[in-house]
PDB file of C-alpha atoms in Angstrom:
ATOM      1  CA  MET A   1      -1.196 -10.998  -5.132  1.00  0.00           C
ATOM      2  CA  ILE A   2       1.175  -8.289  -6.264  1.00  0.00           C
ATOM      3  CA  ILE A   3       2.198  -5.714  -3.685  1.00  0.00           C
ATOM      4  CA  LEU A   4       2.463  -2.385  -5.477  1.00  0.00           C
ATOM      5  CA  LEU A   5       4.460   0.328  -3.724  1.00  0.00           C
ATOM      6  CA  ASP A   6       3.844   3.983  -4.450  1.00  0.00           C
ATOM      7  CA  GLU A   7       6.976   5.938  -5.276  1.00  0.00           C
ATOM      8  CA  ASN A   8       7.104   7.510  -1.813  1.00  0.00           C
ATOM      9  CA  PHE A   9       8.156   4.198  -0.208  1.00  0.00           C
ATOM     10  CA  PRO A  10      11.865   3.577   0.337  1.00  0.00           C
ATOM     11  CA  LEU A  11      13.543   1.006  -1.870  1.00  0.00           C
ATOM     12  CA  ARG A  12      14.665  -0.757   1.301  1.00  0.00           C
ATOM     13  CA  PHE A  13      11.067  -1.901   1.829  1.00  0.00           C
ATOM     14  CA  TYR A  14      10.828  -3.185  -1.745  1.00  0.00           C
ATOM     15  CA  THR A  15      14.041  -5.159  -1.247  1.00  0.00           C
ATOM     16  CA  ARG A  16      12.713  -6.581   2.023  1.00  0.00           C
ATOM     17  CA  LEU A  17       9.513  -7.759   0.345  1.00  0.00           C
ATOM     18  CA  GLN A  18      11.574  -9.525  -2.297  1.00  0.00           C
ATOM     19  CA  LYS A  19      13.719 -11.208   0.375  1.00  0.00           C
ATOM     20  CA  GLU A  20      10.499 -12.448   1.981  1.00  0.00           C
ATOM     21  CA  GLY A  21       9.581 -14.058  -1.350  1.00  0.00           C
ATOM     22  CA  LEU A  22       6.660 -11.723  -1.990  1.00  0.00           C
ATOM     23  CA  ALA A  23       5.683 -10.444  -5.433  1.00  0.00           C
ATOM     24  CA  ALA A  24       6.392  -6.726  -5.257  1.00  0.00           C
ATOM     25  CA  GLN A  25       6.550  -3.881  -7.735  1.00  0.00           C
ATOM     26  CA  HIS A  26       7.775  -0.371  -7.009  1.00  0.00           C
ATOM     27  CA  ILE A  27       6.451   2.510  -9.103  1.00  0.00           C
ATOM     28  CA  LEU A  28       9.767   4.296  -8.618  1.00  0.00           C
ATOM     29  CA  LEU A  29      11.477   1.493 -10.555  1.00  0.00           C
ATOM     30  CA  THR A  30       8.869   0.829 -13.226  1.00  0.00           C
ATOM     31  CA  ASP A  31       6.934   4.047 -13.814  1.00  0.00           C
ATOM     32  CA  ARG A  32       8.815   6.887 -12.146  1.00  0.00           C
ATOM     33  CA  GLY A  33       6.885  10.156 -12.384  1.00  0.00           C
ATOM     34  CA  ILE A  34       3.642   8.475 -13.461  1.00  0.00           C
ATOM     35  CA  HIS A  35       0.561  10.599 -12.803  1.00  0.00           C
ATOM     36  CA  ASP A  36      -1.816   9.516 -10.026  1.00  0.00           C
ATOM     37  CA  ARG A  37      -4.633   9.182 -12.601  1.00  0.00           C
ATOM     38  CA  GLN A  38      -2.684   6.410 -14.318  1.00  0.00           C
ATOM     39  CA  ILE A  39      -2.106   4.624 -11.027  1.00  0.00           C
ATOM     40  CA  ILE A  40      -5.810   4.907 -10.181  1.00  0.00           C
ATOM     41  CA  ALA A  41      -6.693   3.419 -13.579  1.00  0.00           C
ATOM     42  CA  ARG A  42      -4.527   0.408 -12.735  1.00  0.00           C
ATOM     43  CA  LEU A  43      -6.055   0.108  -9.262  1.00  0.00           C
ATOM     44  CA  LYS A  44      -9.522  -0.006 -10.829  1.00  0.00           C
ATOM     45  CA  GLN A  45      -8.506  -2.910 -13.073  1.00  0.00           C
ATOM     46  CA  GLU A  46      -6.180  -5.079 -10.973  1.00  0.00           C
ATOM     47  CA  GLU A  47      -6.469  -6.842  -7.633  1.00  0.00           C
ATOM     48  CA  VAL A  48      -3.191  -5.661  -6.149  1.00  0.00           C
ATOM     49  CA  LEU A  49      -2.310  -4.510  -2.648  1.00  0.00           C
ATOM     50  CA  PHE A  50      -1.310  -0.874  -3.113  1.00  0.00           C
ATOM     51  CA  LEU A  51       0.691   0.797  -0.356  1.00  0.00           C
ATOM     52  CA  THR A  52       0.823   4.562  -0.383  1.00  0.00           C
ATOM     53  CA  GLN A  53       1.528   7.461   1.924  1.00  0.00           C
ATOM     54  CA  ASP A  54      -0.519   9.795  -0.277  1.00  0.00           C
ATOM     55  CA  GLU A  55      -4.074  10.638   0.774  1.00  0.00           C
ATOM     56  CA  ASP A  56      -4.988  11.481  -2.832  1.00  0.00           C
ATOM     57  CA  PHE A  57      -5.950   7.839  -3.350  1.00  0.00           C
ATOM     58  CA  ILE A  58      -8.672   7.813  -0.673  1.00  0.00           C
ATOM     59  CA  GLU A  59     -11.477   9.002  -2.937  1.00  0.00           C
ATOM     60  CA  ALA A  60     -10.596   6.424  -5.588  1.00  0.00           C
ATOM     61  CA  ALA A  61     -10.895   3.520  -3.138  1.00  0.00           C
ATOM     62  CA  PRO A  62     -14.615   2.690  -3.616  1.00  0.00           C
ATOM     63  CA  ASP A  63     -14.151   2.129  -7.357  1.00  0.00           C
ATOM     64  CA  CYS A  64     -11.019  -0.001  -7.119  1.00  0.00           C
ATOM     65  CA  LYS A  65     -10.478  -3.725  -7.458  1.00  0.00           C
ATOM     66  CA  ALA A  66      -7.231  -3.151  -5.587  1.00  0.00           C
ATOM     67  CA  SER A  67      -6.928  -2.945  -1.834  1.00  0.00           C
ATOM     68  CA  ILE A  68      -5.308   0.269  -0.645  1.00  0.00           C
ATOM     69  CA  ASN A  69      -3.181   0.586   2.472  1.00  0.00           C
ATOM     70  CA  TRP A  70      -2.647   4.224   3.428  1.00  0.00           C
ATOM     71  CA  SER A  71       0.431   4.419   5.619  1.00  0.00           C
ATOM     72  CA  ARG A  72       0.347   7.123   8.243  1.00  0.00           C
ATOM     73  CA  VAL A  73       3.457   5.790   9.948  1.00  0.00           C
ATOM     74  CA  SER A  74       5.629   8.622  11.269  1.00  0.00           C
ATOM     75  CA  GLN A  75       8.356   9.603   8.841  1.00  0.00           C
ATOM     76  CA  SER A  76      10.553  10.597  11.775  1.00  0.00           C
ATOM     77  CA  MET A  77      10.750   6.945  12.834  1.00  0.00           C
ATOM     78  CA  ALA A  78      13.905   5.038  11.875  1.00  0.00           C
ATOM     79  CA  ILE A  79      13.603   3.510   8.408  1.00  0.00           C
ATOM     80  CA  ASN A  80      14.267  -0.041   9.618  1.00  0.00           C
ATOM     81  CA  ARG A  81      11.395   0.246  12.096  1.00  0.00           C
ATOM     82  CA  ARG A  82       9.057   1.592   9.399  1.00  0.00           C
ATOM     83  CA  VAL A  83      10.016  -1.298   7.112  1.00  0.00           C
ATOM     84  CA  GLU A  84       9.103  -3.770   9.880  1.00  0.00           C
ATOM     85  CA  ILE A  85       5.749  -2.048  10.450  1.00  0.00           C
ATOM     86  CA  TRP A  86       4.924  -2.092   6.732  1.00  0.00           C
ATOM     87  CA  LEU A  87       5.976  -5.730   6.410  1.00  0.00           C
ATOM     88  CA  SER A  88       3.786  -6.637   9.373  1.00  0.00           C
ATOM     89  CA  ALA A  89       0.846  -4.870   7.700  1.00  0.00           C
ATOM     90  CA  VAL A  90       1.370  -6.831   4.480  1.00  0.00           C
ATOM     91  CA  LYS A  91       1.416 -10.067   6.488  1.00  0.00           C
ATOM     92  CA  GLN A  92      -1.740  -9.047   8.395  1.00  0.00           C
ATOM     93  CA  PHE A  93      -3.480  -8.325   5.123  1.00  0.00           C
ATOM     94  CA  SER A  94      -2.397 -11.633   3.594  1.00  0.00           C
ATOM     95  CA  ALA A  95      -3.402 -13.690   6.646  1.00  0.00           C
ATOM     96  CA  LYS A  96      -7.156 -13.385   6.115  1.00  0.00           C
ATOM     97  CA  LYS A  97      -9.893 -12.574   3.633  1.00  0.00           C
ATOM     98  CA  TRP A  98     -10.994  -8.963   4.008  1.00  0.00           C
ATOM     99  CA  ASN A  99     -14.292  -7.509   2.838  1.00  0.00           C
ATOM    100  CA  GLU A 100     -12.849  -4.021   3.166  1.00  0.00           C
ATOM    101  CA  LYS A 101     -10.708  -2.477   0.436  1.00  0.00           C
ATOM    102  CA  PHE A 102      -9.192   0.498   2.257  1.00  0.00           C
ATOM    103  CA  PHE A 103      -6.974   0.466   5.334  1.00  0.00           C
ATOM    104  CA  GLU A 104      -5.041   2.920   7.449  1.00  0.00           C
ATOM    105  CA  LEU A 105      -1.788   2.009   9.142  1.00  0.00           C
ATOM    106  CA  TYR A 106      -0.252   3.890  12.061  1.00  0.00           C
ATOM    107  CA  ASP A 107       2.864   3.555  14.207  1.00  0.00           C
ATOM    108  CA  ASP A 108       1.400   0.665  16.222  1.00  0.00           C
ATOM    109  CA  GLY A 109       1.468  -1.514  13.093  1.00  0.00           C
ATOM    110  CA  GLN A 110      -2.203  -2.527  13.181  1.00  0.00           C
ATOM    111  CA  LEU A 111      -4.229  -2.404   9.975  1.00  0.00           C
ATOM    112  CA  ARG A 112      -7.423  -0.451  10.432  1.00  0.00           C
ATOM    113  CA  PRO A 113     -10.141  -1.097   7.867  1.00  0.00           C
ATOM    114  CA  VAL A 114     -11.936   2.090   6.907  1.00  0.00           C
ATOM    115  CA  GLU A 115     -15.227   2.341   5.069  1.00  0.00           C
ATOM    116  CA  ILE A 116     -15.016   4.869   2.266  1.00  0.00           C
ATOM    117  CA  VAL A 117     -18.396   6.038   1.026  1.00  0.00           C
ATOM    118  CA  LYS A 118     -18.655   6.826  -2.666  1.00  0.00           C
ATOM    119  CA  ARG A 119     -19.711  10.420  -3.241  1.00  0.00           C
TER     120      ARG A 119
END
């Protein structure tokens, strides 16, 4: 599965995913400045793991084939620590089959599945 990083993630995390041998794409490198609507269109069509720090993607979650991980990790935390937390979340996600499609991630590094009800 491709791990798709929203443009608000540091390139250091993208590089770390590559070093781990994971298939990663970073919007900053491929589609810089792309509108959220275009990202949502992709998330509706492809089974990717999308990591974002932007809550604008919450409402799109019920209609997506993609799984969405909304990072709420503190930006004041050292970047190396955040990278480790995000990497741990990717590994947690990959370690089992989830029925849920939307997750929140906080400073403790635990993925929290969240049910999003379609309005």
